């Protein structure tokens, strides 16, 4: 899993078109979304993560919690993003991992939104620009190596 974490004044998206044959079914209200004062986390779930998705979920939650506490963010935007890796996990595995991360972050007390999976989306982001505002993390299940 590759993550790009951007501490932002806001992130807003608008669904434009389907990018997969079977994108995640969404409601009318999910076609647009916005959070202010948010840690935006762009995530590519990778092939290696398929060997132990549950472990990758927990490791991702630990990393996101760590960065959120450093930048003092209590809102998280989980954003599926297929452009951080050339070895992507299958969509059905990736969606489950992202849904589980969303669920676990809510359990940890964060306000969480997740952008819809399987679509082309327009988005606007206002990065805060402080020294910890732009971070990346790579997570692999135990026994896997970072390529
Ligand atoms: C396209 C661009 O504008 C948009 N932002 C986009 O990336 N859309 C992606 C993700 O929502 C999702 N997706 C598919 N596989 C994965 C994966 N392994 N990890 C994360 N997302 C995935 O499916 C879409 C097409 O790859």
GROMACS .gro file of N, CA and C and ligand atoms in nm:
model
  467
    1UNK      N    1   0.085  -0.118   0.000
    1UNK     CA    2   0.000   0.000   0.000
    1UNK      C    3   0.089   0.124   0.000
    2UNK      N    4   0.055   0.218  -0.091
    2UNK     CA    5   0.126   0.346  -0.094
    2UNK      C    6   0.028   0.453  -0.051
    3UNK      N    7   0.074   0.540   0.040
    3UNK     CA    8  -0.014   0.648   0.087
    3UNK      C    9   0.055   0.782   0.068
    4UNK      N   10  -0.021   0.880   0.020
    4UNK     CA   11   0.023   1.019   0.016
    4UNK      C   12  -0.070   1.095   0.110
    5UNK      N   13  -0.013   1.156   0.212
    5UNK     CA   14  -0.094   1.223   0.314
    5UNK      C   15  -0.073   1.374   0.304
    6UNK      N   16  -0.183   1.446   0.281
    6UNK     CA   17  -0.175   1.592   0.261
    6UNK      C   18  -0.263   1.661   0.365
    7UNK      N   19  -0.203   1.735   0.456
    7UNK     CA   20  -0.281   1.810   0.555
    7UNK      C   21  -0.337   1.934   0.485
    8UNK      N   22  -0.469   1.945   0.482
    8UNK     CA   23  -0.535   2.041   0.392
    8UNK      C   24  -0.636   2.129   0.462
    9UNK      N   25  -0.652   2.250   0.404
    9UNK     CA   26  -0.761   2.338   0.451
    9UNK      C   27  -0.895   2.276   0.412
   10UNK      N   28  -0.896   2.213   0.294
   10UNK     CA   29  -1.017   2.139   0.252
   10UNK      C   30  -0.978   2.044   0.139
   11UNK      N   31  -1.060   1.942   0.122
   11UNK     CA   32  -1.057   1.856   0.003
   11UNK      C   33  -1.201   1.842  -0.043
   12UNK      N   34  -1.225   1.869  -0.170
   12UNK     CA   35  -1.359   1.843  -0.223
   12UNK      C   36  -1.346   1.767  -0.355
   13UNK      N   37  -1.442   1.679  -0.379
   13UNK     CA   38  -1.439   1.599  -0.504
   13UNK      C   39  -1.577   1.602  -0.568
   14UNK      N   40  -1.577   1.571  -0.696
   14UNK     CA   41  -1.702   1.551  -0.770
   14UNK      C   42  -1.683   1.432  -0.866
   15UNK      N   43  -1.768   1.334  -0.856
   15UNK     CA   44  -1.761   1.218  -0.945
   15UNK      C   45  -1.793   1.260  -1.088
   16UNK      N   46  -1.711   1.217  -1.183
   16UNK     CA   47  -1.733   1.256  -1.322
   16UNK      C   48  -1.783   1.137  -1.406
   17UNK      N   49  -1.704   1.029  -1.404
   17UNK     CA   50  -1.741   0.915  -1.489
   17UNK      C   51  -1.692   0.785  -1.426
   18UNK      N   52  -1.742   0.674  -1.477
   18UNK     CA   53  -1.695   0.545  -1.428
   18UNK      C   54  -1.555   0.518  -1.483
   19UNK      N   55  -1.468   0.470  -1.395
   19UNK     CA   56  -1.332   0.435  -1.439
   19UNK      C   57  -1.314   0.284  -1.439
   20UNK      N   58  -1.413   0.214  -1.382
   20UNK     CA   59  -1.415   0.066  -1.382
   20UNK      C   60  -1.548   0.023  -1.442
   21UNK      N   61  -1.550  -0.101  -1.494
   21UNK     CA   62  -1.677  -0.153  -1.547
   21UNK      C   63  -1.781  -0.158  -1.435
   22UNK      N   64  -1.738  -0.204  -1.317
   22UNK     CA   65  -1.830  -0.211  -1.202
   22UNK      C   66  -1.779  -0.126  -1.086
   23UNK      N   67  -1.799   0.005  -1.094
   23UNK     CA   68  -1.755   0.089  -0.981
   23UNK      C   69  -1.844   0.065  -0.860
   24UNK      N   70  -1.801   0.111  -0.746
   24UNK     CA   71  -1.879   0.100  -0.622
   24UNK      C   72  -2.014   0.171  -0.641
   25UNK      N   73  -2.125   0.105  -0.611
   25UNK     CA   74  -2.254   0.175  -0.622
   25UNK      C   75  -2.259   0.293  -0.524
   26UNK      N   76  -2.303   0.410  -0.571
   26UNK     CA   77  -2.306   0.527  -0.481
   26UNK      C   78  -2.443   0.596  -0.490
   27UNK      N   79  -2.475   0.668  -0.382
   27UNK     CA   80  -2.600   0.745  -0.378
   27UNK      C   81  -2.575   0.881  -0.445
   28UNK      N   82  -2.682   0.952  -0.473
   28UNK     CA   83  -2.674   1.086  -0.533
   28UNK      C   84  -2.585   1.176  -0.446
   29UNK      N   85  -2.601   1.166  -0.315
   29UNK     CA   86  -2.526   1.259  -0.228
   29UNK      C   87  -2.376   1.225  -0.225
   30UNK      N   88  -2.342   1.100  -0.259
   30UNK     CA   89  -2.199   1.064  -0.259
   30UNK      C   90  -2.127   1.113  -0.385
   31UNK      N   91  -2.203   1.173  -0.478
   31UNK     CA   92  -2.139   1.215  -0.603
   31UNK      C   93  -2.050   1.338  -0.583
   32UNK      N   94  -2.077   1.407  -0.472
   32UNK     CA   95  -1.991   1.521  -0.435
   32UNK      C   96  -1.959   1.508  -0.287
   33UNK      N   97  -1.842   1.556  -0.249
   33UNK     CA   98  -1.809   1.551  -0.106
   33UNK      C   99  -1.704   1.654  -0.073
   34UNK      N  100  -1.703   1.698   0.051
   34UNK     CA  101  -1.604   1.798   0.096
   34UNK      C  102  -1.583   1.783   0.244
   35UNK      N  103  -1.461   1.798   0.288
   35UNK     CA  104  -1.428   1.812   0.430
   35UNK      C  105  -1.331   1.928   0.444
   36UNK      N  106  -1.351   2.007   0.549
   36UNK     CA  107  -1.258   2.116   0.580
   36UNK      C  108  -1.165   2.071   0.692
   37UNK      N  109  -1.047   2.133   0.699
   37UNK     CA  110  -0.949   2.101   0.805
   37UNK      C  111  -0.930   1.950   0.814
   38UNK      N  112  -0.870   1.894   0.713
   38UNK     CA  113  -0.870   1.749   0.693
   38UNK      C  114  -0.731   1.696   0.658
   39UNK      N  115  -0.705   1.575   0.704
   39UNK     CA  116  -0.586   1.501   0.655
   39UNK      C  117  -0.635   1.414   0.540
   40UNK      N  118  -0.597   1.453   0.419
   40UNK     CA  119  -0.636   1.377   0.300
   40UNK      C  120  -0.535   1.265   0.280
   41UNK      N  121  -0.584   1.142   0.265
   41UNK     CA  122  -0.494   1.028   0.247
   41UNK      C  123  -0.526   0.958   0.115
   42UNK      N  124  -0.438   0.981   0.018
   42UNK     CA  125  -0.454   0.918  -0.113
   42UNK      C  126  -0.388   0.781  -0.105
   43UNK      N  127  -0.461   0.676  -0.142
   43UNK     CA  128  -0.410   0.541  -0.120
   43UNK      C  129  -0.420   0.452  -0.243
   44UNK      N  130  -0.307   0.388  -0.275
   44UNK     CA  131  -0.305   0.282  -0.376
   44UNK      C  132  -0.284   0.150  -0.304
   45UNK      N  133  -0.382   0.061  -0.310
   45UNK     CA  134  -0.368  -0.073  -0.252
   45UNK      C  135  -0.293  -0.158  -0.354
   46UNK      N  136  -0.191  -0.230  -0.307
   46UNK     CA  137  -0.101  -0.300  -0.398
   46UNK      C  138  -0.119  -0.452  -0.395
   47UNK      N  139  -0.067  -0.514  -0.500
   47UNK     CA  140  -0.075  -0.660  -0.515
   47UNK      C  141  -0.024  -0.731  -0.389
   48UNK      N  142   0.091  -0.683  -0.340
   48UNK     CA  143   0.152  -0.749  -0.222
   48UNK      C  144   0.055  -0.748  -0.103
   49UNK      N  145  -0.036  -0.652  -0.098
   49UNK     CA  146  -0.128  -0.641   0.016
   49UNK      C  147  -0.230  -0.755   0.016
   50UNK      N  148  -0.245  -0.820  -0.099
   50UNK     CA  149  -0.347  -0.927  -0.110
   50UNK      C  150  -0.311  -1.047  -0.022
   51UNK      N  151  -0.182  -1.057   0.015
   51UNK     CA  152  -0.142  -1.174   0.097
   51UNK      C  153  -0.194  -1.159   0.240
   52UNK      N  154  -0.216  -1.036   0.286
   52UNK     CA  155  -0.268  -1.018   0.422
   52UNK      C  156  -0.335  -0.882   0.436
   53UNK      N  157  -0.453  -0.866   0.376
   53UNK     CA  158  -0.522  -0.736   0.378
   53UNK      C  159  -0.550  -0.684   0.519
   54UNK      N  160  -0.586  -0.774   0.611
   54UNK     CA  161  -0.619  -0.729   0.747
   54UNK      C  162  -0.498  -0.665   0.815
   55UNK      N  163  -0.382  -0.723   0.792
   55UNK     CA  164  -0.259  -0.668   0.851
   55UNK      C  165  -0.228  -0.532   0.792
   56UNK      N  166  -0.249  -0.518   0.661
   56UNK     CA  167  -0.223  -0.390   0.594
   56UNK      C  168  -0.319  -0.283   0.645
   57UNK      N  169  -0.445  -0.322   0.669
   57UNK     CA  170  -0.542  -0.227   0.725
   57UNK      C  171  -0.492  -0.174   0.858
   58UNK      N  172  -0.452  -0.265   0.947
   58UNK     CA  173  -0.408  -0.221   1.081
   58UNK      C  174  -0.283  -0.135   1.073
   59UNK      N  175  -0.189  -0.172   0.986
   59UNK     CA  176  -0.065  -0.092   0.975
   59UNK      C  177  -0.097   0.047   0.919
   60UNK      N  178  -0.191   0.052   0.823
   60UNK     CA  179  -0.228   0.182   0.765
   60UNK      C  180  -0.294   0.270   0.870
   61UNK      N  181  -0.381   0.212   0.951
   61UNK     CA  182  -0.450   0.289   1.056
   61UNK      C  183  -0.348   0.345   1.156
   62UNK      N  184  -0.250   0.265   1.192
   62UNK     CA  185  -0.144   0.311   1.285
   62UNK      C  186  -0.070   0.431   1.224
   63UNK      N  187  -0.033   0.419   1.097
   63UNK     CA  188   0.042   0.529   1.030
   63UNK      C  189  -0.044   0.655   1.021
   64UNK      N  190  -0.169   0.638   0.982
   64UNK     CA  191  -0.257   0.754   0.965
   64UNK      C  192  -0.281   0.821   1.100
   65UNK      N  193  -0.304   0.741   1.204
   65UNK     CA  194  -0.322   0.797   1.340
   65UNK      C  195  -0.198   0.875   1.383
   66UNK      N  196  -0.081   0.822   1.350
   66UNK     CA  197   0.045   0.887   1.390
   66UNK      C  198   0.058   1.024   1.324
   67UNK      N  199   0.032   1.028   1.193
   67UNK     CA  200   0.044   1.157   1.122
   67UNK      C  201  -0.066   1.252   1.169
   68UNK      N  202  -0.186   1.200   1.187
   68UNK     CA  203  -0.297   1.286   1.231
   68UNK      C  204  -0.266   1.351   1.365
   69UNK      N  205  -0.203   1.275   1.455
   69UNK     CA  206  -0.173   1.334   1.587
   69UNK      C  207  -0.060   1.437   1.574
   70UNK      N  208   0.034   1.414   1.482
   70UNK     CA  209   0.143   1.511   1.463
   70UNK      C  210   0.091   1.644   1.406
   71UNK      N  211  -0.006   1.635   1.313
   71UNK     CA  212  -0.055   1.759   1.250
   71UNK      C  213  -0.183   1.809   1.318
   72UNK      N  214  -0.225   1.735   1.419
   72UNK     CA  215  -0.346   1.770   1.495
   72UNK      C  216  -0.469   1.778   1.407
   73UNK      N  217  -0.489   1.672   1.329
   73UNK     CA  218  -0.609   1.661   1.245
   73UNK      C  219  -0.703   1.558   1.306
   74UNK      N  220  -0.832   1.593   1.317
   74UNK     CA  221  -0.926   1.491   1.366
   74UNK      C  222  -1.028   1.453   1.257
   75UNK      N  223  -1.004   1.499   1.136
   75UNK     CA  224  -1.084   1.456   1.021
   75UNK      C  225  -0.990   1.392   0.919
   76UNK      N  226  -1.039   1.281   0.860
   76UNK     CA  227  -0.957   1.208   0.762
   76UNK      C  228  -1.040   1.190   0.634
   77UNK      N  229  -0.979   1.212   0.520
   77UNK     CA  230  -1.044   1.184   0.392
   77UNK      C  231  -0.972   1.065   0.329
   78UNK      N  232  -1.037   0.950   0.323
   78UNK     CA  233  -0.980   0.830   0.260
   78UNK      C  234  -1.009   0.841   0.111
   79UNK      N  235  -0.903   0.849   0.029
   79UNK     CA  236  -0.921   0.878  -0.113
   79UNK      C  237  -0.856   0.769  -0.199
   80UNK      N  238  -0.937   0.682  -0.262
   80UNK     CA  239  -0.880   0.578  -0.348
   80UNK      C  240  -0.804   0.644  -0.463
   81UNK      N  241  -0.680   0.600  -0.487
   81UNK     CA  242  -0.597   0.671  -0.586
   81UNK      C  243  -0.505   0.569  -0.651
   82UNK      N  244  -0.534   0.540  -0.779
   82UNK     CA  245  -0.464   0.428  -0.843
   82UNK      C  246  -0.331   0.470  -0.905
   83UNK      N  247  -0.277   0.587  -0.867
   83UNK     CA  248  -0.161   0.641  -0.939
   83UNK      C  249  -0.034   0.642  -0.858
   84UNK      N  250  -0.037   0.574  -0.741
   84UNK     CA  251   0.084   0.577  -0.657
   84UNK      C  252   0.164   0.449  -0.670
   85UNK      N  253   0.117   0.357  -0.756
   85UNK     CA  254   0.187   0.228  -0.767
   85UNK      C  255   0.163   0.170  -0.907
   86UNK      N  256   0.262   0.091  -0.950
   86UNK     CA  257   0.243   0.022  -1.080
   86UNK      C  258   0.203  -0.124  -1.056
   87UNK      N  259   0.182  -0.159  -0.929
   87UNK     CA  260   0.144  -0.300  -0.899
   87UNK      C  261   0.018  -0.301  -0.813
   88UNK      N  262  -0.091  -0.262  -0.877
   88UNK     CA  263  -0.216  -0.242  -0.803
   88UNK      C  264  -0.282  -0.374  -0.766
   89UNK      N  265  -0.346  -0.374  -0.649
   89UNK     CA  266  -0.429  -0.489  -0.610
   89UNK      C  267  -0.557  -0.489  -0.694
   90UNK      N  268  -0.619  -0.608  -0.700
   90UNK     CA  269  -0.747  -0.619  -0.774
   90UNK      C  270  -0.849  -0.526  -0.707
   91UNK      N  271  -0.939  -0.468  -0.788
   91UNK     CA  272  -1.036  -0.372  -0.732
   91UNK      C  273  -1.118  -0.426  -0.615
   92UNK      N  274  -1.161  -0.552  -0.620
   92UNK     CA  275  -1.245  -0.601  -0.510
   92UNK      C  276  -1.169  -0.607  -0.378
   93UNK      N  277  -1.040  -0.644  -0.385
   93UNK     CA  278  -0.958  -0.644  -0.262
   93UNK      C  279  -0.933  -0.500  -0.217
   94UNK      N  280  -0.900  -0.413  -0.312
   94UNK     CA  281  -0.868  -0.274  -0.278
   94UNK      C  282  -0.986  -0.205  -0.211
   95UNK      N  283  -1.104  -0.226  -0.265
   95UNK     CA  284  -1.223  -0.160  -0.207
   95UNK      C  285  -1.244  -0.208  -0.063
   96UNK      N  286  -1.232  -0.339  -0.041
   96UNK     CA  287  -1.253  -0.392   0.094
   96UNK      C  288  -1.153  -0.332   0.193
   97UNK      N  289  -1.028  -0.322   0.148
   97UNK     CA  290  -0.923  -0.265   0.235
   97UNK      C  291  -0.957  -0.121   0.271
   98UNK      N  292  -0.999  -0.044   0.172
   98UNK     CA  293  -1.029   0.099   0.197
   98UNK      C  294  -1.153   0.116   0.284
   99UNK      N  295  -1.254   0.030   0.262
   99UNK     CA  296  -1.374   0.036   0.346
   99UNK      C  297  -1.340   0.002   0.491
  100UNK      N  298  -1.251  -0.095   0.508
  100UNK     CA  299  -1.214  -0.137   0.643
  100UNK      C  300  -1.131  -0.028   0.713
  101UNK      N  301  -1.044   0.038   0.638
  101UNK     CA  302  -0.965   0.149   0.695
  101UNK      C  303  -1.058   0.261   0.740
  102UNK      N  304  -1.157   0.291   0.658
  102UNK     CA  305  -1.257   0.394   0.692
  102UNK      C  306  -1.326   0.358   0.824
  103UNK      N  307  -1.369   0.234   0.833
  103UNK     CA  308  -1.441   0.183   0.952
  103UNK      C  309  -1.354   0.191   1.076
  104UNK      N  310  -1.228   0.146   1.064
  104UNK     CA  311  -1.137   0.143   1.177
  104UNK      C  312  -1.103   0.285   1.223
  105UNK      N  313  -1.087   0.378   1.131
  105UNK     CA  314  -1.056   0.516   1.170
  105UNK      C  315  -1.174   0.578   1.246
  106UNK      N  316  -1.296   0.542   1.203
  106UNK     CA  317  -1.415   0.592   1.275
  106UNK      C  318  -1.417   0.534   1.416
  107UNK      N  319  -1.383   0.407   1.427
  107UNK     CA  320  -1.377   0.343   1.560
  107UNK      C  321  -1.274   0.414   1.648
  108UNK      N  322  -1.170   0.469   1.585
  108UNK     CA  323  -1.064   0.538   1.662
  108UNK      C  324  -1.105   0.681   1.695
  109UNK      N  325  -1.225   0.721   1.652
  109UNK     CA  326  -1.278   0.852   1.693
  109UNK      C  327  -1.264   0.963   1.591
  110UNK      N  328  -1.213   0.932   1.472
  110UNK     CA  329  -1.200   1.036   1.370
  110UNK      C  330  -1.333   1.058   1.297
  111UNK      N  331  -1.353   1.180   1.247
  111UNK     CA  332  -1.459   1.204   1.149
  111UNK      C  333  -1.398   1.163   1.014
  112UNK      N  334  -1.464   1.075   0.942
  112UNK     CA  335  -1.405   1.017   0.821
  112UNK      C  336  -1.501   1.026   0.702
  113UNK      N  337  -1.449   1.064   0.586
  113UNK     CA  338  -1.521   1.048   0.461
  113UNK      C  339  -1.433   0.963   0.370
  114UNK      N  340  -1.496   0.889   0.281
  114UNK     CA  341  -1.421   0.814   0.181
  114UNK      C  342  -1.476   0.851   0.045
  115UNK      N  343  -1.385   0.885  -0.048
  115UNK     CA  344  -1.429   0.918  -0.184
  115UNK      C  345  -1.469   0.788  -0.256
  116UNK      N  346  -1.567   0.795  -0.346
  116UNK     CA  347  -1.616   0.675  -0.414
  116UNK      C  348  -1.508   0.604  -0.494
  117UNK      N  349  -1.520   0.473  -0.499
  117UNK     CA  350  -1.419   0.384  -0.557
  117UNK      C  351  -1.460   0.346  -0.700
  118UNK      N  352  -1.365   0.361  -0.795
  118UNK     CA  353  -1.392   0.313  -0.931
  118UNK      C  354  -1.440   0.419  -1.026
  119UNK      N  355  -1.412   0.546  -0.992
  119UNK     CA  356  -1.461   0.657  -1.075
  119UNK      C  357  -1.347   0.753  -1.110
  120UNK      N  358  -1.369   0.826  -1.222
  120UNK     CA  359  -1.289   0.946  -1.245
  120UNK      C  360  -1.353   1.057  -1.162
  121UNK      N  361  -1.272   1.132  -1.094
  121UNK     CA  362  -1.327   1.237  -1.006
  121UNK      C  363  -1.247   1.366  -1.024
  122UNK      N  364  -1.319   1.476  -1.032
  122UNK     CA  365  -1.253   1.607  -1.020
  122UNK      C  366  -1.233   1.632  -0.871
  123UNK      N  367  -1.118   1.694  -0.835
  123UNK     CA  368  -1.105   1.729  -0.693
  123UNK      C  369  -1.025   1.858  -0.677
  124UNK      N  370  -1.052   1.927  -0.568
  124UNK     CA  371  -0.976   2.046  -0.529
  124UNK      C  372  -0.921   2.021  -0.389
  125UNK      N  373  -0.801   2.067  -0.370
  125UNK     CA  374  -0.732   2.041  -0.244
  125UNK      C  375  -0.653   2.166  -0.210
  126UNK      N  376  -0.654   2.205  -0.082
  126UNK     CA  377  -0.573   2.320  -0.044
  126UNK      C  378  -0.473   2.272   0.061
  127UNK      N  379  -0.350   2.246   0.017
  127UNK     CA  380  -0.247   2.195   0.109
  127UNK      C  381  -0.201   2.310   0.199
  128UNK      N  382  -0.182   2.276   0.329
  128UNK     CA  383  -0.148   2.384   0.424
  128UNK      C  384  -0.003   2.432   0.409
  129UNK      N  385   0.085   2.343   0.357
  129UNK     CA  386   0.220   2.389   0.326
  129UNK      C  387   0.317   2.393   0.442
  130UNK      N  388   0.275   2.352   0.563
  130UNK     CA  389   0.373   2.348   0.675
  130UNK      C  390   0.463   2.225   0.657
  131UNK      N  391   0.571   2.213   0.734
  131UNK     CA  392   0.671   2.108   0.709
  131UNK      C  393   0.616   1.966   0.711
  132UNK      N  394   0.507   1.941   0.785
  132UNK     CA  395   0.454   1.804   0.790
  132UNK      C  396   0.329   1.788   0.704
  133UNK      N  397   0.304   1.887   0.616
  133UNK     CA  398   0.177   1.887   0.542
  133UNK      C  399   0.176   1.786   0.428
  134UNK      N  400   0.296   1.742   0.385
  134UNK     CA  401   0.301   1.648   0.271
  134UNK      C  402   0.391   1.531   0.310
  135UNK      N  403   0.331   1.416   0.332
  135UNK     CA  404   0.408   1.297   0.372
  135UNK      C  405   0.363   1.177   0.290
  136UNK      N  406   0.454   1.081   0.276
  136UNK     CA  407   0.415   0.955   0.210
  136UNK      C  408   0.457   0.838   0.299
  137UNK      N  409   0.386   0.729   0.288
  137UNK     CA  410   0.416   0.607   0.364
  137UNK      C  411   0.395   0.488   0.271
  138UNK      N  412   0.480   0.388   0.291
  138UNK     CA  413   0.465   0.261   0.220
  138UNK      C  414   0.444   0.152   0.322
  139UNK      N  415   0.341   0.071   0.302
  139UNK     CA  416   0.308  -0.037   0.397
  139UNK      C  417   0.306  -0.170   0.322
  140UNK      N  418   0.373  -0.271   0.379
  140UNK     CA  419   0.368  -0.405   0.320
  140UNK      C  420   0.336  -0.507   0.429
  141UNK      N  421   0.267  -0.614   0.393
  141UNK     CA  422   0.242  -0.719   0.493
  141UNK      C  423   0.375  -0.782   0.534
  142UNK      N  424   0.385  -0.837   0.654
  142UNK     CA  425   0.509  -0.903   0.699
  142UNK      C  426   0.547  -1.010   0.597
  143UNK      N  427   0.677  -1.019   0.574
  143UNK     CA  428   0.724  -1.123   0.482
  143UNK      C  429   0.732  -1.075   0.339
  144UNK      N  430   0.667  -0.959   0.311
  144UNK     CA  431   0.677  -0.900   0.177
  144UNK      C  432   0.788  -0.794   0.180
  145UNK      N  433   0.847  -0.767   0.063
  145UNK     CA  434   0.949  -0.659   0.060
  145UNK      C  435   0.894  -0.543  -0.023
  146UNK      N  436   0.944  -0.425   0.006
  146UNK     CA  437   0.903  -0.307  -0.070
  146UNK      C  438   0.973  -0.314  -0.206
  147UNK      N  439   0.894  -0.305  -0.316
  147UNK     CA  440   0.962  -0.310  -0.448
  147UNK      C  441   1.004  -0.168  -0.488
  148LIG     C1  442  -0.891   0.761  -1.205
  148LIG     C2  443  -0.861   0.864  -1.101
  148LIG     O1  444  -0.922   0.983  -1.134
  148LIG     C3  445  -0.915   0.823  -0.965
  148LIG     N1  446  -0.859   0.911  -0.861
  148LIG     C4  447  -0.876   0.680  -0.934
  148LIG     O2  448  -0.765   0.654  -0.895
  148LIG     N2  449  -0.974   0.592  -0.954
  148LIG     C5  450  -0.947   0.451  -0.931
  148LIG     C6  451  -0.983   0.409  -0.789
  148LIG     O3  452  -1.102   0.476  -0.745
  148LIG     C7  453  -1.015   0.264  -0.805
  148LIG     N3  454  -0.906   0.170  -0.786
  148LIG     C8  455  -0.889   0.057  -0.860
  148LIG     N4  456  -0.789  -0.018  -0.812
  148LIG     C9  457  -0.740   0.050  -0.704
  148LIG    C10  458  -0.636   0.022  -0.611
  148LIG     N5  459  -0.562  -0.091  -0.620
  148LIG     N6  460  -0.611   0.110  -0.513
  148LIG    C11  461  -0.685   0.224  -0.504
  148LIG     N7  462  -0.786   0.257  -0.589
  148LIG    C12  463  -0.813   0.169  -0.688
  148LIG     O4  464  -1.064   0.249  -0.941
  148LIG    C13  465  -1.036   0.365  -1.017
  148LIG    C14  466  -0.973   0.325  -1.149
  148LIG     O5  467  -0.850   0.264  -1.125
   0.00000   0.00000   0.00000
